mmCIF file of C-alpha atoms and ligand atoms in Angstrom:
data_model
loop_
_atom_site.group_PDB
_atom_site.id
_atom_site.type_symbol
_atom_site.label_atom_id
_atom_site.label_comp_id
_atom_site.label_asym_id
_atom_site.label_seq_id
_atom_site.Cartn_x
_atom_site.Cartn_y
_atom_site.Cartn_z
ATOM 1 C CA MET Y 1 -29.238 -0.789 1.235
ATOM 2 C CA SER Y 2 -26.278 0.749 -0.837
ATOM 3 C CA LYS Y 3 -22.834 1.451 0.622
ATOM 4 C CA LYS Y 4 -22.292 4.917 1.877
ATOM 5 C CA GLN Y 5 -19.588 6.347 -0.232
ATOM 6 C CA GLN Y 6 -18.342 8.904 2.432
ATOM 7 C CA PHE Y 7 -18.281 6.516 5.512
ATOM 8 C CA VAL Y 8 -15.191 8.032 6.560
ATOM 9 C CA LYS Y 9 -14.077 11.460 5.426
ATOM 10 C CA PHE Y 10 -10.975 13.421 5.979
ATOM 11 C CA ASP Y 11 -11.655 16.932 5.043
ATOM 12 C CA LYS Y 12 -8.729 19.413 4.623
ATOM 13 C CA VAL Y 13 -6.874 17.986 7.631
ATOM 14 C CA ASP Y 14 -3.224 19.287 8.758
ATOM 15 C CA LYS Y 15 -1.526 18.151 11.558
ATOM 16 C CA SER Y 16 1.556 19.657 13.486
ATOM 17 C CA TYR Y 17 2.934 18.518 16.682
ATOM 18 C CA ASP Y 18 5.175 21.218 17.301
ATOM 19 C CA GLY Y 19 3.282 24.122 15.813
ATOM 20 C CA LYS Y 20 5.700 24.798 13.134
ATOM 21 C CA VAL Y 21 6.289 21.647 10.800
ATOM 22 C CA LEU Y 22 3.146 20.076 9.165
ATOM 23 C CA VAL Y 23 3.460 16.183 9.003
ATOM 24 C CA VAL Y 24 -0.043 16.089 7.354
ATOM 25 C CA LYS Y 25 -0.769 18.640 4.832
ATOM 26 C CA ASP Y 26 -4.381 19.342 3.407
ATOM 27 C CA LEU Y 27 -5.320 15.858 3.667
ATOM 28 C CA ASN Y 28 -8.831 15.161 2.036
ATOM 29 C CA LEU Y 29 -9.735 11.414 1.781
ATOM 30 C CA ASP Y 30 -13.196 9.961 1.206
ATOM 31 C CA ILE Y 31 -13.330 6.173 2.488
ATOM 32 C CA ALA Y 32 -16.505 3.972 1.532
ATOM 33 C CA GLU Y 33 -18.430 1.903 3.753
ATOM 34 C CA GLY Y 34 -16.968 -1.882 3.683
ATOM 35 C CA GLU Y 35 -13.666 -0.552 1.835
ATOM 36 C CA PHE Y 36 -10.488 -1.816 2.572
ATOM 37 C CA ILE Y 37 -8.116 1.128 2.191
ATOM 38 C CA THR Y 38 -4.516 1.105 2.795
ATOM 39 C CA MET Y 39 -2.125 4.135 3.619
ATOM 40 C CA LEU Y 40 1.240 3.148 2.146
ATOM 41 C CA GLY Y 41 4.287 5.140 2.352
ATOM 42 C CA PRO Y 42 7.903 5.346 3.791
ATOM 43 C CA SER Y 43 8.421 5.901 7.232
ATOM 44 C CA GLY Y 44 7.808 9.040 8.516
ATOM 45 C CA SER Y 45 5.372 10.064 6.034
ATOM 46 C CA GLY Y 46 2.494 10.699 8.382
ATOM 47 C CA LYS Y 47 0.369 7.470 8.080
ATOM 48 C CA THR Y 48 0.237 6.424 11.942
ATOM 49 C CA THR Y 49 -0.709 10.127 12.523
ATOM 50 C CA CYS Y 50 -3.575 9.956 10.153
ATOM 51 C CA LEU Y 51 -4.807 6.804 11.972
ATOM 52 C CA MET Y 52 -4.199 8.279 15.293
ATOM 53 C CA MET Y 53 -6.345 11.183 14.673
ATOM 54 C CA LEU Y 54 -9.113 8.750 13.225
ATOM 55 C CA ALA Y 55 -8.840 6.963 16.433
ATOM 56 C CA GLY Y 56 -9.013 9.884 18.689
ATOM 57 C CA PHE Y 57 -5.666 9.801 20.279
ATOM 58 C CA GLU Y 58 -4.337 12.901 18.054
ATOM 59 C CA THR Y 59 -6.282 16.079 17.061
ATOM 60 C CA PRO Y 60 -6.120 17.770 13.595
ATOM 61 C CA THR Y 61 -4.635 20.999 13.751
ATOM 62 C CA ASN Y 62 -6.919 22.245 11.036
ATOM 63 C CA GLY Y 63 -9.766 20.613 9.411
ATOM 64 C CA GLU Y 64 -12.348 17.947 10.471
ATOM 65 C CA ILE Y 65 -12.622 13.953 10.244
ATOM 66 C CA TYR Y 66 -16.262 12.905 9.714
ATOM 67 C CA LEU Y 67 -17.762 9.372 10.567
ATOM 68 C CA ASP Y 68 -20.772 8.603 8.822
ATOM 69 C CA THR Y 69 -21.325 12.334 8.474
ATOM 70 C CA ASN Y 70 -20.853 13.285 11.839
ATOM 71 C CA PRO Y 71 -17.840 15.322 12.932
ATOM 72 C CA ILE Y 72 -15.742 13.290 15.444
ATOM 73 C CA SER Y 73 -13.345 15.827 16.958
ATOM 74 C CA ASN Y 74 -15.437 15.955 20.087
ATOM 75 C CA ILE Y 75 -16.024 12.226 20.233
ATOM 76 C CA PRO Y 76 -13.683 10.388 22.843
ATOM 77 C CA PRO Y 77 -11.928 7.480 21.633
ATOM 78 C CA HIS Y 78 -13.988 4.554 23.056
ATOM 79 C CA LYS Y 79 -17.131 6.152 21.690
ATOM 80 C CA ARG Y 80 -16.132 6.239 18.072
ATOM 81 C CA GLY Y 81 -16.902 2.588 17.527
ATOM 82 C CA ILE Y 82 -13.339 1.927 15.838
ATOM 83 C CA GLY Y 83 -11.503 -1.428 16.527
ATOM 84 C CA MET Y 84 -7.643 -1.128 16.326
ATOM 85 C CA VAL Y 85 -4.797 -3.653 15.811
ATOM 86 C CA PHE Y 86 -1.441 -2.222 16.270
ATOM 87 C CA GLN Y 87 1.866 -3.676 15.965
ATOM 88 C CA ASN Y 88 2.949 -2.512 19.344
ATOM 89 C CA TYR Y 89 -0.509 -2.334 20.644
ATOM 90 C CA ALA Y 90 -0.036 -6.015 22.287
ATOM 91 C CA LEU Y 91 -2.330 -8.195 24.019
ATOM 92 C CA PHE Y 92 -2.774 -7.756 27.886
ATOM 93 C CA PRO Y 93 -0.259 -10.318 28.801
ATOM 94 C CA HIS Y 94 -1.774 -11.196 32.432
ATOM 95 C CA MET Y 95 -5.225 -12.058 30.991
ATOM 96 C CA THR Y 96 -6.536 -15.025 28.958
ATOM 97 C CA VAL Y 97 -7.581 -14.890 25.686
ATOM 98 C CA TYR Y 98 -11.218 -14.928 26.799
ATOM 99 C CA GLU Y 99 -10.370 -12.097 29.060
ATOM 100 C CA ASN Y 100 -8.582 -10.114 26.231
ATOM 101 C CA LEU Y 101 -11.341 -10.166 23.976
ATOM 102 C CA ALA Y 102 -14.112 -9.745 26.679
ATOM 103 C CA PHE Y 103 -12.232 -6.440 27.566
ATOM 104 C CA PRO Y 104 -13.611 -4.137 24.978
ATOM 105 C CA LEU Y 105 -17.183 -5.575 25.566
ATOM 106 C CA LYS Y 106 -16.705 -5.151 29.405
ATOM 107 C CA VAL Y 107 -16.054 -1.225 28.725
ATOM 108 C CA ARG Y 108 -19.090 -1.243 26.458
ATOM 109 C CA LYS Y 109 -21.186 -2.941 29.197
ATOM 110 C CA PHE Y 110 -22.252 -6.123 27.126
ATOM 111 C CA SER Y 111 -23.938 -8.810 29.174
ATOM 112 C CA LYS Y 112 -22.182 -11.842 30.269
ATOM 113 C CA GLU Y 113 -24.243 -13.866 27.721
ATOM 114 C CA ASP Y 114 -23.752 -11.440 24.811
ATOM 115 C CA THR Y 115 -20.076 -11.325 25.911
ATOM 116 C CA ASP Y 116 -19.597 -15.201 25.445
ATOM 117 C CA LYS Y 117 -21.366 -15.245 22.250
ATOM 118 C CA LYS Y 118 -19.478 -12.462 20.770
ATOM 119 C CA VAL Y 119 -16.069 -13.948 21.922
ATOM 120 C CA ASP Y 120 -17.203 -17.445 20.445
ATOM 121 C CA LYS Y 121 -17.751 -15.813 17.044
ATOM 122 C CA ALA Y 122 -14.864 -13.561 17.022
ATOM 123 C CA LEU Y 123 -12.407 -16.415 18.010
ATOM 124 C CA SER Y 124 -14.068 -18.885 15.195
ATOM 125 C CA MET Y 125 -13.401 -15.952 12.573
ATOM 126 C CA VAL Y 126 -9.891 -16.256 13.333
ATOM 127 C CA SER Y 127 -9.627 -20.076 13.694
ATOM 128 C CA LEU Y 128 -8.834 -19.958 17.333
ATOM 129 C CA SER Y 129 -11.910 -21.631 18.845
ATOM 130 C CA GLY Y 130 -10.803 -23.513 21.776
ATOM 131 C CA PHE Y 131 -7.950 -21.076 22.680
ATOM 132 C CA GLU Y 132 -10.057 -19.086 25.209
ATOM 133 C CA ASN Y 133 -8.104 -20.245 28.388
ATOM 134 C CA ARG Y 134 -4.548 -19.836 26.951
ATOM 135 C CA MET Y 135 -2.371 -16.777 28.217
ATOM 136 C CA PRO Y 136 -0.924 -14.726 25.323
ATOM 137 C CA GLY Y 137 2.577 -16.051 26.277
ATOM 138 C CA GLN Y 138 1.433 -19.672 25.443
ATOM 139 C CA LEU Y 139 0.530 -18.555 21.764
ATOM 140 C CA SER Y 140 2.775 -18.293 18.904
ATOM 141 C CA GLY Y 141 3.368 -14.690 17.313
ATOM 142 C CA GLY Y 142 0.929 -15.545 14.485
ATOM 143 C CA GLN Y 143 -1.554 -16.598 17.055
ATOM 144 C CA GLN Y 144 -1.258 -13.604 19.328
ATOM 145 C CA GLN Y 145 -1.679 -11.351 16.119
ATOM 146 C CA ARG Y 146 -4.963 -13.226 15.162
ATOM 147 C CA VAL Y 147 -6.191 -12.913 18.970
ATOM 148 C CA ALA Y 148 -5.519 -8.921 18.507
ATOM 149 C CA VAL Y 149 -7.640 -9.163 15.320
ATOM 150 C CA ALA Y 150 -10.497 -10.808 17.059
ATOM 151 C CA ARG Y 151 -10.040 -8.345 19.918
ATOM 152 C CA ALA Y 152 -10.688 -5.263 17.503
ATOM 153 C CA LEU Y 153 -13.530 -7.009 15.735
ATOM 154 C CA VAL Y 154 -15.437 -8.257 18.766
ATOM 155 C CA PHE Y 155 -17.579 -5.432 19.371
ATOM 156 C CA ASP Y 156 -18.815 -5.109 15.628
ATOM 157 C CA PRO Y 157 -17.113 -1.976 15.330
ATOM 158 C CA GLN Y 158 -18.081 0.271 12.126
ATOM 159 C CA VAL Y 159 -14.417 0.796 11.220
ATOM 160 C CA VAL Y 160 -11.022 -1.198 12.116
ATOM 161 C CA LEU Y 161 -7.836 0.553 11.874
ATOM 162 C CA MET Y 162 -4.650 -1.525 11.609
ATOM 163 C CA ASP Y 163 -1.101 -0.017 11.549
ATOM 164 C CA GLU Y 164 1.596 -2.404 10.559
ATOM 165 C CA PRO Y 165 -0.127 -5.329 12.365
ATOM 166 C CA LEU Y 166 2.229 -7.704 10.729
ATOM 167 C CA GLY Y 167 5.526 -6.009 10.869
ATOM 168 C CA ALA Y 168 6.707 -8.310 13.374
ATOM 169 C CA LEU Y 169 5.979 -11.707 11.820
ATOM 170 C CA ASP Y 170 8.189 -13.688 9.506
ATOM 171 C CA LYS Y 171 7.746 -13.813 5.592
ATOM 172 C CA ASN Y 172 5.643 -16.770 5.343
ATOM 173 C CA LEU Y 173 3.548 -16.128 8.205
ATOM 174 C CA ARG Y 174 2.874 -12.397 7.219
ATOM 175 C CA GLU Y 175 1.832 -13.636 3.558
ATOM 176 C CA SER Y 176 -0.697 -16.154 5.163
ATOM 177 C CA MET Y 177 -2.070 -13.419 7.774
ATOM 178 C CA GLN Y 178 -2.549 -11.006 4.870
ATOM 179 C CA TYR Y 179 -5.124 -13.535 3.001
ATOM 180 C CA GLU Y 180 -6.769 -14.253 6.334
ATOM 181 C CA ILE Y 181 -7.259 -10.681 7.132
ATOM 182 C CA LYS Y 182 -8.366 -10.014 3.560
ATOM 183 C CA HIS Y 183 -10.731 -13.005 3.854
ATOM 184 C CA ILE Y 184 -12.193 -11.822 7.087
ATOM 185 C CA HIS Y 185 -12.944 -8.419 5.497
ATOM 186 C CA GLU Y 186 -14.491 -10.132 2.615
ATOM 187 C CA SER Y 187 -16.710 -12.121 4.822
ATOM 188 C CA ILE Y 188 -17.958 -9.561 7.352
ATOM 189 C CA GLY Y 189 -17.586 -6.344 5.278
ATOM 190 C CA VAL Y 190 -16.298 -4.117 7.764
ATOM 191 C CA THR Y 191 -14.530 -0.753 6.646
ATOM 192 C CA VAL Y 192 -10.848 -1.411 7.138
ATOM 193 C CA VAL Y 193 -7.895 1.537 7.136
ATOM 194 C CA TYR Y 194 -4.653 -0.439 7.043
ATOM 195 C CA VAL Y 195 -1.345 1.136 7.378
ATOM 196 C CA THR Y 196 1.830 -0.342 5.922
ATOM 197 C CA HIS Y 197 5.142 0.407 4.316
ATOM 198 C CA ASP Y 198 5.108 -2.740 2.456
ATOM 199 C CA GLN Y 199 3.977 -2.384 -1.044
ATOM 200 C CA ASP Y 200 3.511 -5.939 -1.593
ATOM 201 C CA GLU Y 201 1.179 -6.156 1.356
ATOM 202 C CA ALA Y 202 -0.727 -2.926 0.213
ATOM 203 C CA LEU Y 203 -1.233 -4.475 -3.393
ATOM 204 C CA THR Y 204 -2.276 -7.860 -1.954
ATOM 205 C CA MET Y 205 -4.744 -6.688 0.309
ATOM 206 C CA SER Y 206 -6.357 -3.203 -0.705
ATOM 207 C CA ASN Y 207 -9.466 -2.079 -2.530
ATOM 208 C CA ARG Y 208 -7.588 1.238 -3.138
ATOM 209 C CA ILE Y 209 -4.564 2.573 -1.770
ATOM 210 C CA ALA Y 210 -3.302 6.017 -0.611
ATOM 211 C CA VAL Y 211 0.356 6.568 -1.230
ATOM 212 C CA PHE Y 212 1.724 8.778 1.276
ATOM 213 C CA ASN Y 213 4.650 11.092 1.098
ATOM 214 C CA ASP Y 214 5.821 13.843 3.173
ATOM 215 C CA GLY Y 215 2.402 14.258 4.644
ATOM 216 C CA LYS Y 216 0.736 14.256 1.409
ATOM 217 C CA VAL Y 217 -1.390 11.730 -0.575
ATOM 218 C CA GLN Y 218 0.602 11.347 -3.838
ATOM 219 C CA GLN Y 219 -1.930 8.988 -5.593
ATOM 220 C CA LEU Y 220 -5.028 7.580 -4.549
ATOM 221 C CA SER Y 221 -6.149 4.436 -6.906
ATOM 222 C CA SER Y 222 -6.715 0.893 -6.948
ATOM 223 C CA PRO Y 223 -3.755 -1.487 -6.760
ATOM 224 C CA ASP Y 224 -3.611 -2.158 -10.595
ATOM 225 C CA LYS Y 225 -3.751 1.497 -11.639
ATOM 226 C CA LEU Y 226 -1.160 2.556 -9.268
ATOM 227 C CA TYR Y 227 1.169 -0.043 -10.478
ATOM 228 C CA GLU Y 228 0.050 0.309 -14.241
ATOM 229 C CA GLU Y 229 -0.310 4.130 -14.236
ATOM 230 C CA PRO Y 230 1.736 5.769 -11.575
ATOM 231 C CA VAL Y 231 1.049 9.610 -11.845
ATOM 232 C CA ASN Y 232 4.494 10.830 -10.539
ATOM 233 C CA SER Y 233 8.111 9.635 -10.262
ATOM 234 C CA PHE Y 234 7.745 9.084 -6.592
ATOM 235 C CA VAL Y 235 4.969 6.609 -7.112
ATOM 236 C CA ALA Y 236 6.522 4.912 -10.024
ATOM 237 C CA GLU Y 237 9.817 4.516 -7.769
ATOM 238 C CA PHE Y 238 7.939 3.400 -4.517
ATOM 239 C CA ILE Y 239 5.552 0.749 -6.167
ATOM 240 C CA GLY Y 240 7.443 -2.061 -8.013
ATOM 241 C CA GLU Y 241 10.473 -2.034 -10.018
ATOM 242 C CA ASN Y 242 10.933 0.681 -12.522
ATOM 243 C CA ASN Y 243 13.426 1.405 -15.147
ATOM 244 C CA THR Y 244 14.316 5.349 -15.599
ATOM 245 C CA PHE Y 245 15.773 7.487 -18.306
ATOM 246 C CA SER Y 246 16.086 11.013 -17.729
ATOM 247 C CA GLY Y 247 16.115 13.652 -20.509
ATOM 248 C CA GLU Y 248 14.375 16.849 -22.148
ATOM 249 C CA VAL Y 249 11.095 16.995 -24.084
ATOM 250 C CA VAL Y 250 11.993 18.019 -27.619
ATOM 251 C CA ASP Y 251 8.718 17.602 -29.370
ATOM 252 C CA ILE Y 252 5.309 16.962 -27.836
ATOM 253 C CA SER Y 253 1.629 16.382 -29.313
ATOM 254 C CA LYS Y 254 -1.548 14.740 -27.858
ATOM 255 C CA GLY Y 255 -0.609 11.310 -26.637
ATOM 256 C CA GLU Y 256 3.069 11.132 -27.569
ATOM 257 C CA CYS Y 257 6.243 13.207 -26.948
ATOM 258 C CA LYS Y 258 9.705 12.783 -28.011
ATOM 259 C CA VAL Y 259 12.285 12.888 -25.265
ATOM 260 C CA LYS Y 260 16.160 13.456 -26.029
ATOM 261 C CA LEU Y 261 18.002 11.229 -23.550
ATOM 262 C CA ASP Y 262 21.000 12.505 -21.745
ATOM 263 C CA SER Y 263 22.625 9.849 -23.420
ATOM 264 C CA GLY Y 264 21.903 11.535 -26.921
ATOM 265 C CA THR Y 265 19.420 9.080 -28.081
ATOM 266 C CA GLU Y 266 15.768 10.167 -28.849
ATOM 267 C CA ILE Y 267 12.985 7.945 -27.627
ATOM 268 C CA LEU Y 268 9.205 8.267 -27.915
ATOM 269 C CA SER Y 269 7.176 8.509 -24.630
ATOM 270 C CA ASN Y 270 3.828 8.989 -23.300
ATOM 271 C CA PRO Y 271 3.408 12.190 -21.762
ATOM 272 C CA ILE Y 272 1.876 11.947 -18.464
ATOM 273 C CA ARG Y 273 3.633 14.884 -16.535
ATOM 274 C CA VAL Y 274 5.134 16.850 -19.140
ATOM 275 C CA LYS Y 275 3.199 19.479 -21.326
ATOM 276 C CA SER Y 276 5.835 21.425 -23.587
ATOM 277 C CA LYS Y 277 9.144 21.429 -25.191
ATOM 278 C CA GLY Y 278 12.207 21.999 -22.941
ATOM 279 C CA GLU Y 279 10.837 20.557 -20.048
ATOM 280 C CA ARG Y 280 13.004 17.910 -18.022
ATOM 281 C CA THR Y 281 11.577 14.614 -17.426
ATOM 282 C CA ILE Y 282 12.293 10.963 -16.031
ATOM 283 C CA VAL Y 283 10.742 8.389 -18.240
ATOM 284 C CA SER Y 284 9.661 5.427 -16.373
ATOM 285 C CA LEU Y 285 8.996 1.734 -17.811
ATOM 286 C CA ARG Y 286 8.072 -1.528 -16.038
ATOM 287 C CA PRO Y 287 10.533 -4.270 -16.543
ATOM 288 C CA GLU Y 288 7.901 -6.642 -17.915
ATOM 289 C CA ARG Y 289 7.056 -4.017 -20.372
ATOM 290 C CA ALA Y 290 10.429 -4.511 -22.038
ATOM 291 C CA ILE Y 291 10.459 -7.350 -24.805
ATOM 292 C CA ILE Y 292 13.678 -8.845 -25.944
ATOM 293 C CA ASN Y 293 13.821 -8.988 -29.934
ATOM 294 C CA PRO Y 294 10.929 -6.955 -30.494
ATOM 295 C CA GLU Y 295 9.007 -7.090 -33.763
ATOM 296 C CA LYS Y 296 9.526 -4.624 -36.393
ATOM 297 C CA LYS Y 297 6.456 -2.346 -35.594
ATOM 298 C CA MET Y 298 7.375 -1.685 -32.091
ATOM 299 C CA ASP Y 299 8.071 2.026 -31.949
ATOM 300 C CA ASN Y 300 11.098 1.902 -29.488
ATOM 301 C CA LYS Y 301 13.889 -0.579 -30.283
ATOM 302 C CA HIS Y 302 17.246 -0.419 -28.898
ATOM 303 C CA ASN Y 303 20.478 -2.473 -28.205
ATOM 304 C CA GLY Y 304 21.596 -2.880 -24.658
ATOM 305 C CA LYS Y 305 24.871 -5.103 -23.270
ATOM 306 C CA ILE Y 306 24.111 -7.706 -20.742
ATOM 307 C CA GLU Y 307 25.833 -6.950 -17.597
ATOM 308 C CA GLU Y 308 24.449 -9.384 -15.268
ATOM 309 C CA VAL Y 309 22.109 -12.520 -15.400
ATOM 310 C CA ILE Y 310 20.391 -13.847 -12.172
ATOM 311 C CA TYR Y 311 18.259 -16.761 -12.170
ATOM 312 C CA HIS Y 312 14.960 -16.379 -10.101
ATOM 313 C CA GLY Y 313 13.190 -19.787 -10.294
ATOM 314 C CA ASP Y 314 10.316 -18.492 -12.578
ATOM 315 C CA HIS Y 315 12.003 -15.863 -14.506
ATOM 316 C CA THR Y 316 15.514 -14.677 -15.160
ATOM 317 C CA ARG Y 317 16.738 -11.082 -14.293
ATOM 318 C CA VAL Y 318 18.859 -9.630 -16.677
ATOM 319 C CA ARG Y 319 20.597 -6.366 -16.221
ATOM 320 C CA LEU Y 320 21.557 -4.463 -19.174
ATOM 321 C CA ASN Y 321 23.440 -1.023 -20.052
ATOM 322 C CA MET Y 322 21.095 0.593 -22.295
ATOM 323 C CA LEU Y 323 20.758 4.450 -23.344
ATOM 324 C CA GLY Y 324 22.888 5.501 -20.562
ATOM 325 C CA ASN Y 325 21.310 3.389 -17.710
ATOM 326 C CA SER Y 326 23.496 0.451 -16.451
ATOM 327 C CA GLU Y 327 20.631 -0.496 -14.082
ATOM 328 C CA PHE Y 328 18.140 -1.241 -16.992
ATOM 329 C CA ILE Y 329 16.326 -4.536 -15.637
ATOM 330 C CA LEU Y 330 14.354 -7.030 -17.869
ATOM 331 C CA LYS Y 331 12.534 -10.127 -16.687
ATOM 332 C CA VAL Y 332 12.727 -13.096 -19.024
ATOM 333 C CA PRO Y 333 10.133 -15.908 -18.146
ATOM 334 C CA ASN Y 334 12.109 -19.042 -17.761
ATOM 335 C CA SER Y 335 9.792 -20.773 -20.006
ATOM 336 C CA SER Y 336 11.190 -18.797 -22.940
ATOM 337 C CA ALA Y 337 14.718 -19.057 -21.384
ATOM 338 C CA ARG Y 338 17.382 -18.725 -24.313
ATOM 339 C CA MET Y 339 21.015 -19.430 -24.863
ATOM 340 C CA ASP Y 340 22.045 -16.087 -25.760
ATOM 341 C CA ILE Y 341 21.318 -14.416 -22.410
ATOM 342 C CA LYS Y 342 25.011 -14.062 -21.461
ATOM 343 C CA VAL Y 343 27.007 -11.512 -19.902
ATOM 344 C CA GLY Y 344 28.778 -9.799 -22.329
ATOM 345 C CA ASN Y 345 26.237 -10.292 -25.247
ATOM 346 C CA GLU Y 346 24.252 -7.513 -27.034
ATOM 347 C CA LEU Y 347 20.534 -7.931 -26.919
ATOM 348 C CA ALA Y 348 17.665 -6.075 -28.678
ATOM 349 C CA VAL Y 349 14.963 -4.646 -26.399
ATOM 350 C CA GLY Y 350 11.568 -3.065 -27.595
ATOM 351 C CA TRP Y 351 8.677 -1.299 -25.771
ATOM 352 C CA ASN Y 352 5.638 0.503 -26.594
ATOM 353 C CA SER Y 353 5.853 4.148 -26.362
ATOM 354 C CA LEU Y 354 2.433 4.028 -24.473
ATOM 355 C CA ASP Y 355 4.290 2.171 -21.787
ATOM 356 C CA ALA Y 356 7.155 4.593 -21.291
ATOM 357 C CA ARG Y 357 5.490 7.090 -18.948
ATOM 358 C CA ALA Y 358 7.418 10.774 -19.289
ATOM 359 C CA LEU Y 359 6.921 11.878 -15.351
ATOM 360 C CA ASP Y 360 7.913 14.975 -13.254
ATOM 361 C CA PRO Y 361 11.957 15.076 -12.898
ATOM 362 C CA LYS Y 362 11.419 15.090 -9.015
HETATM 363 P P1 LIG F 1 4.525 6.956 9.543
HETATM 364 O O1 LIG F 1 3.507 6.398 10.318
HETATM 365 O O2 LIG F 1 4.208 7.066 8.197
HETATM 366 O O3 LIG F 1 5.925 6.252 9.977
HETATM 367 P P2 LIG F 1 4.166 9.051 11.723
HETATM 368 O O4 LIG F 1 2.707 9.430 11.219
HETATM 369 O O5 LIG F 1 4.614 8.309 12.666
HETATM 370 O O6 LIG F 1 4.698 8.594 10.294
HETATM 371 O O7 LIG F 1 5.062 10.358 11.649
HETATM 372 C C1 LIG F 1 5.142 11.591 10.755
HETATM 373 C C2 LIG F 1 6.001 12.606 11.425
HETATM 374 O O8 LIG F 1 5.533 12.960 12.646
HETATM 375 C C3 LIG F 1 7.505 12.075 11.948
HETATM 376 O O9 LIG F 1 8.148 13.280 11.213
HETATM 377 C C4 LIG F 1 7.422 11.785 13.043
HETATM 378 O O10 LIG F 1 8.770 12.142 13.587
HETATM 379 C C5 LIG F 1 6.712 12.725 13.655
HETATM 380 N N1 LIG F 1 5.681 12.572 15.008
HETATM 381 C C6 LIG F 1 4.860 11.429 14.977
HETATM 382 N N2 LIG F 1 4.581 11.410 16.182
HETATM 383 C C7 LIG F 1 4.852 12.353 17.011
HETATM 384 C C8 LIG F 1 4.669 12.831 18.042
HETATM 385 N N3 LIG F 1 3.698 12.175 19.195
HETATM 386 N N4 LIG F 1 5.066 13.915 18.566
HETATM 387 C C9 LIG F 1 6.099 14.506 17.664
HETATM 388 N N5 LIG F 1 6.421 14.334 16.366
HETATM 389 C C10 LIG F 1 5.719 13.173 16.013
HETATM 390 MG MG1 LIG F 2 3.887 4.547 11.406
#
């Protein structure tokens, strides 16, 4: 059976809490069956509000949400077949692990026999078989979150919502849980809508990412496209590291534009969000796209002065003052570490004009 492409559908959804300010604006989003989709954005951009509407704890002000082609506005939360893991949606502290997992099954009136089977299966999925009789207080933070994941999956929901589920864990645990959740998703194929403000987490886990800012989706793409081809300055700045130059378009043709930077130099760029001469633009270049001592054929070659050198194990970060940007970052692999990378030295840097993306001025 082929996967449904519009398994979850937000159709022209607006949300206002106070009747004045829209915190979600005209959200149109199709989520495919079995997809792992992440809503990524800064605090206050409307991510949790979207999940709450999908879960049924908030109602859209305008528009409709569909689950498997059915409008869901009038279906109460516990009848939507949606599992949830929220950072602050803790386990019931006075119940054992078994009782925590059995709870959603009891609400749905499963028999004792089916309940035991499903609890067994869910606990083994998160590698916690044998922990049935523990109380949550006797588990580590990571184990508690795994129980929460098991509880969200135990009744075989159609969709699982996770809102910053790893936010309270330390870095190492968070990273291993990211892989664990990703593997569970791959093995059972449930549709996951995940919320985070952490771009690394989103890039690691997702099939597609919807970048939110100010209640609007800025870009909806696969992780690699989002990183390699940000459509606007917000996305370029929010995802990964980014070198920027501001200036004005002085010449433009198909596939290429010439930008006169505020420092006076002209550079060749890729016209992503500019159309005509005279427009202001911010040119965005990923650090790893800039190369030291470029070959002659590179179409952008400039000199910068080394301001700072920081050793990072697998690479060295070099901060340059170049073309009026004193925060220009280069990443030099340490396998090619060089003697001349010293504060005060001049360095020749080049890049391909296709990688210098002329975006909106913000
Ligand atoms: P995010 O999850 O991206 O941080 P939220 O969806 O929680 O964003 O919040 C979006 C906006 O809506 C914020 O300005 C927030 O203050 C406001 N907001 C969220 N929940 C409520 C609520 N229950 N009542 C009023 N305003 C709210
Ligand atoms: Mg939130």
